[in-house]
Amino acid sequence: MKGSKPFGLPSKVSYSKGRGRFFQEFSVFINYYLSEGRLKTRAVLRDLNVMKNIIRRMRSWLRHLAGKEARTAWISHPLFLRHEPGVHHPEAPERIRAIETELRKQGIWNRLQKVEAGEVTDKQLALVHPRKYLRFLESMQPQKGKIYRIDDDTVMSHESLTAARYAAGAVVNAVDMVMNKRAHHAFCAVRPPGHHAQSGKAGGFCLINNIAVGVMHAIAQYRIQKIAVIDFDVHHGDGTTEIFKDDPRVLFLNSFENDLFPFPSFETVGKNPHIVNIAFPPDTGSYDFRKEIREKWLPKLTAFKPELLFLSAGFDAHKSDETSRLNLHEADYAWLSHKIIQTASMCKGRIVSVLEGGYALESLSKSVAAHVYVLAGMGKPDCAVQYDKLLNKQVTDNA
């Protein structure tokens, strides 16, 4: 009726303030009618209960959008920006800043739980690194404003070791979160990286093997007997290989460019039969990359049935990253993330992803965004939709 409020709606209820405001006020509307006793029939009350359940779910959805009760945790710490290996060093603090900026730009940031990493304990470190090695790192800490070169690539500044301890701590935190159902997945935005660090030796920008510390924490704390580690950094994960070469509890799937540091020879063979290497030649592109993953990784992952899954998430195989000569696209990381989640469904969504390499800031940030977009359960990112159409067209044209 013209000029009247529909169904006697109270004047304080408005539909013009956005979705969150709408759901809040619609709940007020339902409660108003119930409290006024205007709706008495059993059928209507039943319908109102259904409506209340819908409202409750919508509120949960809105909290999800706001980053509360999010399925994926972002674990980082300001200390990671204070690991300063030098002005021209590729493993720079700007990497994490660029990633965060891109996540905000794409609307992913508010879909994540934000968690500040804690420091790893000496006991947790000792599960991977002997005390002698840790004392060596402590003795090499330079004074403020100075750096110490362990080798040509691996550099320590005054706060590097502290940052490395918090990086390993971030992975421990991530394990605790996914195991205790406080998150489905976690992405650890850490520096310095870790997959080149062997049990008693630093190298390749890495001081502490963050992934290995997380794996051993999961085994010691939660008695997990089957863990998968997937390393898709463009450089061979020699540190992780050395640590788990004799541990059959760990499936290690490792892809890399075959002519890059650390120039793997595969001469060292341990007792662990669950190590699968894919060595890509230079100029490998999306089609061949995906084909190898489908044929060599996914069946192994399915057969192994891990209880927990770790990702050594390096993004330096992107075609724009000058540290390698592979030709991947950010959409390939979205595809890989989806395939891993899909194939490893038996681990109940327990996935811990840890930042490794990726040094061209634009491609790094876009690739991480595509990866985290999938981890956060947001579906298929636009970059993947567009690129997959192009890739399918190329395959059809070449058929």
Coordinates of C-alpha atoms in Angstrom, one line a residue:
M1 CA 0.0 0.0 0.0
K2 CA 1.4 3.4 -1.0
G3 CA 3.1 5.4 1.7
S4 CA 3.0 2.5 4.3
K5 CA 5.8 0.3 5.5
P6 CA 5.6 -3.3 4.1
F7 CA 4.1 -5.7 6.7
G8 CA 4.2 -3.0 9.4
L9 CA 8.1 -2.9 9.3
P10 CA 9.5 -0.8 12.1
S11 CA 11.0 2.5 11.0
K12 CA 14.5 1.7 12.4
V13 CA 14.9 -1.1 9.8
S14 CA 16.6 0.0 6.6
Y15 CA 17.8 -1.9 3.6
S16 CA 20.1 0.8 2.2
K17 CA 23.3 0.3 4.4
G18 CA 24.9 -2.7 2.7
R19 CA 24.8 -6.5 3.2
G20 CA 26.2 -6.6 6.7
R21 CA 23.8 -3.9 7.9
F22 CA 21.0 -5.7 6.1
F23 CA 21.5 -9.0 7.8
Q24 CA 21.8 -7.3 11.2
E25 CA 18.6 -5.3 10.8
F26 CA 16.7 -8.2 9.3
S27 CA 17.5 -10.1 12.4
V28 CA 16.0 -7.2 14.4
F29 CA 13.0 -7.4 12.2
I30 CA 12.4 -11.1 13.0
N31 CA 13.0 -10.7 16.7
Y32 CA 10.6 -7.7 16.7
Y33 CA 7.7 -9.7 15.3
L34 CA 8.4 -12.6 17.6
S35 CA 8.6 -10.3 20.7
E36 CA 5.4 -8.5 19.6
G37 CA 3.6 -11.8 19.3
R38 CA 2.3 -10.9 15.9
L39 CA 3.1 -14.3 14.3
K40 CA 1.6 -17.2 16.2
T41 CA 0.9 -20.0 13.9
R42 CA 3.0 -23.1 14.1
A43 CA 3.8 -23.1 10.3
V44 CA 5.0 -19.5 10.4
L45 CA 7.1 -20.0 13.5
R46 CA 8.7 -23.0 11.8
D47 CA 9.5 -20.9 8.8
L48 CA 11.0 -18.2 11.1
N49 CA 13.3 -20.8 12.7
V50 CA 14.5 -21.7 9.2
M51 CA 15.0 -18.1 8.5
K52 CA 17.0 -17.6 11.7
N53 CA 19.3 -20.5 10.7
I54 CA 19.8 -18.9 7.3
I55 CA 20.7 -15.6 9.0
R56 CA 23.1 -17.3 11.3
R57 CA 24.9 -18.9 8.4
M58 CA 25.0 -15.6 6.5
R59 CA 26.5 -13.9 9.6
S60 CA 29.2 -16.7 9.6
W61 CA 29.8 -16.0 6.0
L62 CA 30.2 -12.3 6.6
R63 CA 32.7 -13.0 9.5
H64 CA 34.5 -15.2 7.0
L65 CA 34.8 -12.3 4.6
A66 CA 36.1 -10.1 7.3
G67 CA 38.9 -12.5 8.1
K68 CA 37.3 -14.0 11.2
E69 CA 37.0 -17.8 11.4
A70 CA 39.0 -17.9 8.1
R71 CA 40.0 -21.3 6.9
T72 CA 43.6 -20.2 6.0
A73 CA 46.1 -18.6 8.3
W74 CA 48.7 -16.1 7.3
I75 CA 51.7 -16.5 9.7
S76 CA 54.5 -13.9 9.6
H77 CA 56.4 -11.5 11.8
P78 CA 58.0 -8.0 11.5
L79 CA 61.4 -9.6 12.3
F80 CA 61.4 -11.1 8.8
L81 CA 61.9 -7.6 7.4
R82 CA 65.0 -7.1 9.5
H83 CA 66.9 -10.0 7.9
E84 CA 69.1 -7.7 5.6
P85 CA 71.6 -9.6 3.5
G86 CA 72.6 -6.6 1.5
V87 CA 71.2 -3.9 -0.9
H88 CA 71.6 -6.0 -4.1
H89 CA 70.8 -9.4 -2.6
P90 CA 67.8 -11.0 -4.3
E91 CA 66.4 -12.4 -1.1
A92 CA 65.2 -8.9 0.1
P93 CA 62.7 -7.7 2.7
E94 CA 60.6 -6.2 -0.1
R95 CA 59.5 -9.7 -1.1
I96 CA 57.1 -10.0 1.9
R97 CA 55.9 -6.4 1.5
A98 CA 55.1 -7.0 -2.2
I99 CA 53.2 -10.2 -1.4
E100 CA 51.1 -8.5 1.2
T101 CA 50.3 -5.5 -1.1
E102 CA 49.1 -7.9 -3.8
L103 CA 47.0 -9.9 -1.4
R104 CA 45.3 -6.7 -0.4
K105 CA 44.9 -5.5 -3.9
Q106 CA 43.1 -8.8 -5.0
G107 CA 40.8 -8.9 -1.9
I108 CA 42.5 -12.0 -0.4
W109 CA 43.9 -10.3 2.7
N110 CA 40.6 -10.1 4.6
R111 CA 40.0 -13.8 4.0
L112 CA 43.0 -14.8 6.1
Q113 CA 43.6 -15.2 9.8
K114 CA 46.6 -13.0 10.7
V115 CA 48.9 -14.7 13.2
E116 CA 52.2 -13.4 14.5
A117 CA 54.9 -16.2 14.6
G118 CA 56.5 -17.3 17.8
E119 CA 60.1 -18.3 18.2
V120 CA 61.1 -21.9 17.8
T121 CA 62.6 -23.6 20.9
D122 CA 66.0 -25.1 21.2
K123 CA 64.4 -28.5 21.8
Q124 CA 62.4 -28.2 18.5
L125 CA 65.5 -27.1 16.6
A126 CA 67.5 -30.0 18.0
L127 CA 65.2 -32.5 16.3
V128 CA 66.8 -31.3 13.0
H129 CA 70.0 -29.4 13.6
P130 CA 72.8 -30.5 16.0
R131 CA 73.8 -28.1 18.8
K132 CA 77.2 -27.7 17.3
Y133 CA 75.8 -26.2 14.1
L134 CA 73.5 -23.9 16.1
R135 CA 76.5 -22.7 18.1
F136 CA 78.3 -22.0 14.9
L137 CA 75.5 -19.8 13.6
E138 CA 75.4 -17.9 17.0
S139 CA 79.1 -17.3 16.9
M140 CA 78.8 -15.8 13.3
Q141 CA 76.2 -13.2 14.2
P142 CA 77.7 -9.8 13.1
Q143 CA 77.4 -6.5 14.9
K144 CA 74.6 -4.2 13.9
G145 CA 75.1 -2.6 10.5
K146 CA 77.6 -5.4 9.5
I147 CA 77.1 -8.6 7.5
Y148 CA 78.8 -12.0 7.6
R149 CA 79.1 -14.1 4.5
I150 CA 78.8 -17.8 5.2
D151 CA 79.3 -18.3 1.4
D152 CA 78.9 -16.2 -1.7
D153 CA 75.1 -16.4 -1.5
T154 CA 74.3 -17.0 2.2
V155 CA 74.6 -13.9 4.3
M156 CA 73.9 -13.1 7.9
S157 CA 73.0 -9.6 9.3
H158 CA 72.7 -8.7 12.9
E159 CA 69.1 -10.1 13.3
S160 CA 69.2 -12.8 10.7
L161 CA 69.5 -15.7 13.1
T162 CA 66.7 -14.3 15.2
A163 CA 64.6 -14.0 12.1
A164 CA 65.5 -17.6 11.1
R165 CA 64.4 -18.9 14.5
Y166 CA 61.0 -17.1 14.1
A167 CA 60.7 -18.5 10.6
A168 CA 61.0 -22.0 11.9
G169 CA 58.7 -21.0 14.7
A170 CA 56.1 -19.9 12.2
V171 CA 56.0 -23.4 10.7
V172 CA 55.7 -24.9 14.2
N173 CA 52.8 -22.5 14.8
A174 CA 51.2 -23.6 11.5
V175 CA 51.4 -27.3 12.4
D176 CA 49.8 -26.6 15.8
M177 CA 47.0 -24.6 14.1
V178 CA 46.1 -27.2 11.5
M179 CA 46.4 -30.1 13.8
N180 CA 44.2 -28.5 16.4
K181 CA 41.6 -27.4 13.8
R182 CA 42.2 -23.7 14.3
A183 CA 42.8 -23.5 10.5
H184 CA 42.5 -25.7 7.5
H185 CA 45.6 -24.5 5.8
A186 CA 48.4 -22.1 6.7
F187 CA 50.8 -19.9 4.6
C188 CA 54.0 -19.0 6.4
A189 CA 55.4 -15.7 4.9
V190 CA 58.9 -16.1 6.2
R191 CA 62.5 -15.1 5.7
P192 CA 65.1 -16.4 5.4
P193 CA 64.0 -19.4 3.4
G194 CA 65.0 -22.9 4.5
H195 CA 65.1 -25.8 2.0
H196 CA 68.8 -25.6 1.2
A197 CA 69.8 -25.7 4.9
Q198 CA 71.1 -29.2 5.7
S199 CA 71.2 -30.6 9.2
G200 CA 74.7 -29.2 9.8
K201 CA 75.3 -26.7 7.0
A202 CA 73.9 -23.4 5.8
G203 CA 73.6 -22.6 2.1
G204 CA 71.5 -21.1 -0.7
F205 CA 70.3 -18.2 1.4
C206 CA 69.1 -20.6 4.1
L207 CA 70.2 -21.0 7.7
I208 CA 67.6 -23.2 9.3
N209 CA 65.4 -25.8 7.5
N210 CA 62.0 -24.4 8.3
I211 CA 60.0 -27.2 6.7
A212 CA 62.1 -29.9 8.4
V213 CA 61.6 -28.3 11.8
G214 CA 57.9 -28.3 11.2
V215 CA 57.9 -32.0 10.0
M216 CA 59.8 -33.2 13.0
H217 CA 57.6 -31.2 15.4
A218 CA 54.5 -32.9 13.9
I219 CA 56.1 -36.3 14.3
A220 CA 57.2 -35.6 17.9
Q221 CA 54.2 -33.8 19.1
Y222 CA 51.3 -35.5 17.3
R223 CA 52.8 -38.9 16.5
I224 CA 52.2 -38.5 12.8
Q225 CA 53.7 -41.4 10.8
K226 CA 53.0 -40.2 7.2
I227 CA 54.0 -36.7 6.1
A228 CA 54.3 -35.4 2.5
V229 CA 56.7 -32.6 1.6
I230 CA 56.2 -31.0 -1.8
D231 CA 59.0 -28.7 -3.0
F232 CA 58.2 -26.8 -6.2
D233 CA 61.0 -24.2 -5.9
V234 CA 63.0 -24.0 -9.1
H235 CA 66.1 -25.0 -7.1
H236 CA 66.6 -28.6 -5.9
G237 CA 65.8 -28.9 -2.2
D238 CA 69.1 -30.4 -1.2
G239 CA 68.8 -29.6 2.5
T240 CA 65.4 -31.3 2.8
T241 CA 66.7 -34.3 0.9
E242 CA 69.7 -34.7 3.2
I243 CA 67.6 -34.5 6.3
F244 CA 65.0 -37.0 5.2
K245 CA 67.0 -39.3 2.9
D246 CA 66.8 -42.1 5.5
D247 CA 63.3 -41.4 6.9
P248 CA 60.5 -43.4 5.2
R249 CA 57.9 -41.5 7.2
V250 CA 58.4 -38.6 4.8
L251 CA 57.3 -38.6 1.1
F252 CA 59.5 -35.9 -0.6
L253 CA 58.3 -34.7 -4.0
N254 CA 60.9 -32.3 -5.5
S255 CA 60.8 -30.4 -8.8
F256 CA 63.6 -28.1 -10.0
E257 CA 65.5 -26.9 -13.1
N258 CA 68.3 -29.4 -13.8
D259 CA 71.2 -27.0 -14.4
L260 CA 70.9 -24.7 -11.4
F261 CA 72.3 -24.5 -8.0
P262 CA 72.9 -26.7 -6.1
F263 CA 73.6 -28.8 -9.2
P264 CA 72.2 -32.1 -7.9
S265 CA 74.0 -35.3 -8.8
F266 CA 71.7 -37.8 -7.0
E267 CA 74.7 -39.8 -6.0
T268 CA 73.6 -39.8 -2.4
V269 CA 70.9 -42.4 -2.0
G270 CA 69.4 -43.1 1.4
K271 CA 67.1 -45.6 2.9
N272 CA 63.9 -43.6 2.2
P273 CA 62.2 -45.0 -0.9
H274 CA 59.7 -42.1 -1.0
I275 CA 61.8 -39.4 -2.7
V276 CA 60.6 -38.4 -6.2
N277 CA 62.6 -35.9 -8.2
I278 CA 61.4 -34.1 -11.3
A279 CA 64.3 -32.4 -13.1
F280 CA 63.0 -30.0 -15.7
P281 CA 65.2 -28.8 -18.6
P282 CA 65.5 -25.1 -19.3
D283 CA 62.5 -23.6 -21.2
T284 CA 60.0 -26.0 -19.8
G285 CA 56.6 -24.4 -20.0
S286 CA 53.2 -24.9 -18.5
Y287 CA 52.0 -27.9 -20.5
D288 CA 55.1 -30.1 -19.8
F289 CA 55.2 -29.0 -16.2
R290 CA 51.6 -30.0 -15.6
K291 CA 52.0 -33.3 -17.5
E292 CA 55.0 -34.3 -15.3
I293 CA 53.1 -33.4 -12.1
R294 CA 50.1 -35.4 -13.1
E295 CA 52.1 -38.5 -14.1
K296 CA 54.9 -38.5 -11.4
W297 CA 53.6 -36.7 -8.3
L298 CA 49.9 -37.1 -8.0
P299 CA 49.8 -40.9 -8.1
K300 CA 52.6 -41.1 -5.5
L301 CA 50.7 -38.6 -3.3
T302 CA 47.5 -40.6 -3.6
A303 CA 49.2 -43.9 -2.8
F304 CA 51.2 -42.6 0.2
K305 CA 48.1 -41.2 1.9
P306 CA 49.8 -38.5 4.1
E307 CA 48.3 -37.3 7.4
L308 CA 49.8 -33.9 7.0
L309 CA 51.2 -32.0 3.9
F310 CA 53.9 -29.4 3.7
L311 CA 54.7 -27.2 0.7
S312 CA 58.1 -25.7 0.1
A313 CA 56.5 -22.9 -1.9
G314 CA 59.1 -21.4 -4.2
F315 CA 57.9 -19.2 -7.0
D316 CA 61.1 -18.6 -8.9
A317 CA 60.2 -21.0 -11.8
H318 CA 58.0 -18.1 -13.2
K319 CA 59.0 -17.0 -16.6
S320 CA 59.7 -13.4 -15.3
D321 CA 62.1 -14.5 -12.6
E322 CA 65.6 -14.1 -13.9
T323 CA 67.1 -16.7 -11.5
S324 CA 65.8 -19.5 -13.7
R325 CA 64.9 -20.4 -17.3
L326 CA 61.7 -22.2 -16.8
N327 CA 58.6 -20.6 -18.3
L328 CA 55.8 -21.0 -15.7
H329 CA 52.9 -18.6 -15.2
E330 CA 51.2 -17.6 -12.0
A331 CA 48.2 -19.7 -13.1
D332 CA 50.4 -22.8 -12.9
Y333 CA 50.8 -22.2 -9.2
A334 CA 47.0 -22.0 -8.8
W335 CA 46.6 -25.2 -10.8
L336 CA 49.2 -27.0 -8.7
S337 CA 47.7 -25.8 -5.5
H338 CA 44.3 -27.1 -6.6
K339 CA 45.6 -30.4 -7.6
I340 CA 47.5 -30.9 -4.4
I341 CA 44.5 -30.1 -2.3
Q342 CA 42.3 -32.3 -4.4
T343 CA 44.7 -35.3 -4.4
A344 CA 45.6 -35.0 -0.7
S345 CA 42.0 -34.8 0.6
M346 CA 42.8 -37.8 2.9
C347 CA 44.9 -35.5 5.1
K348 CA 41.7 -33.6 6.2
G349 CA 42.8 -30.3 4.8
R350 CA 46.0 -30.1 6.9
I351 CA 48.3 -28.2 4.6
V352 CA 51.2 -26.0 5.7
S353 CA 52.7 -23.9 2.9
V354 CA 56.1 -22.2 3.6
L355 CA 57.6 -19.4 1.4
E356 CA 60.9 -20.4 -0.2
G357 CA 62.2 -18.6 -3.4
G358 CA 60.8 -16.1 -5.9
Y359 CA 62.8 -12.9 -6.4
A360 CA 61.1 -10.9 -9.2
L361 CA 58.7 -8.9 -7.0
E362 CA 55.8 -8.7 -9.5
S363 CA 55.8 -12.3 -10.5
L364 CA 56.4 -13.4 -6.9
S365 CA 53.5 -11.4 -5.5
K366 CA 51.1 -12.5 -8.3
S367 CA 52.1 -16.2 -8.0
V368 CA 51.7 -16.2 -4.2
A369 CA 48.4 -14.5 -4.5
A370 CA 47.2 -17.2 -7.0
H371 CA 48.5 -19.9 -4.6
V372 CA 46.9 -18.4 -1.4
Y373 CA 43.6 -17.7 -3.4
V374 CA 43.2 -21.4 -3.8
L375 CA 44.3 -22.3 -0.3
A376 CA 41.8 -19.8 1.1
G377 CA 39.0 -21.7 -0.7
M378 CA 38.1 -18.7 -2.9
G379 CA 37.9 -20.9 -6.1
K380 CA 39.8 -20.4 -9.3
P381 CA 41.6 -17.0 -9.6
D382 CA 40.9 -14.9 -12.7
C383 CA 44.5 -15.2 -13.9
A384 CA 44.0 -19.0 -14.0
V385 CA 40.6 -18.8 -15.8
Q386 CA 42.1 -16.6 -18.6
Y387 CA 45.4 -18.5 -18.8
D388 CA 43.9 -21.9 -18.9
K389 CA 41.6 -20.9 -21.8
L390 CA 44.7 -19.7 -23.7
L391 CA 46.6 -22.9 -22.8
N392 CA 43.7 -25.1 -23.9
K393 CA 43.5 -23.2 -27.2
Q394 CA 47.2 -23.7 -27.8
V395 CA 46.9 -27.4 -27.2
T396 CA 43.9 -27.7 -29.6
D397 CA 45.7 -25.7 -32.3
N398 CA 48.8 -27.9 -32.0
A399 CA 46.7 -31.1 -32.1

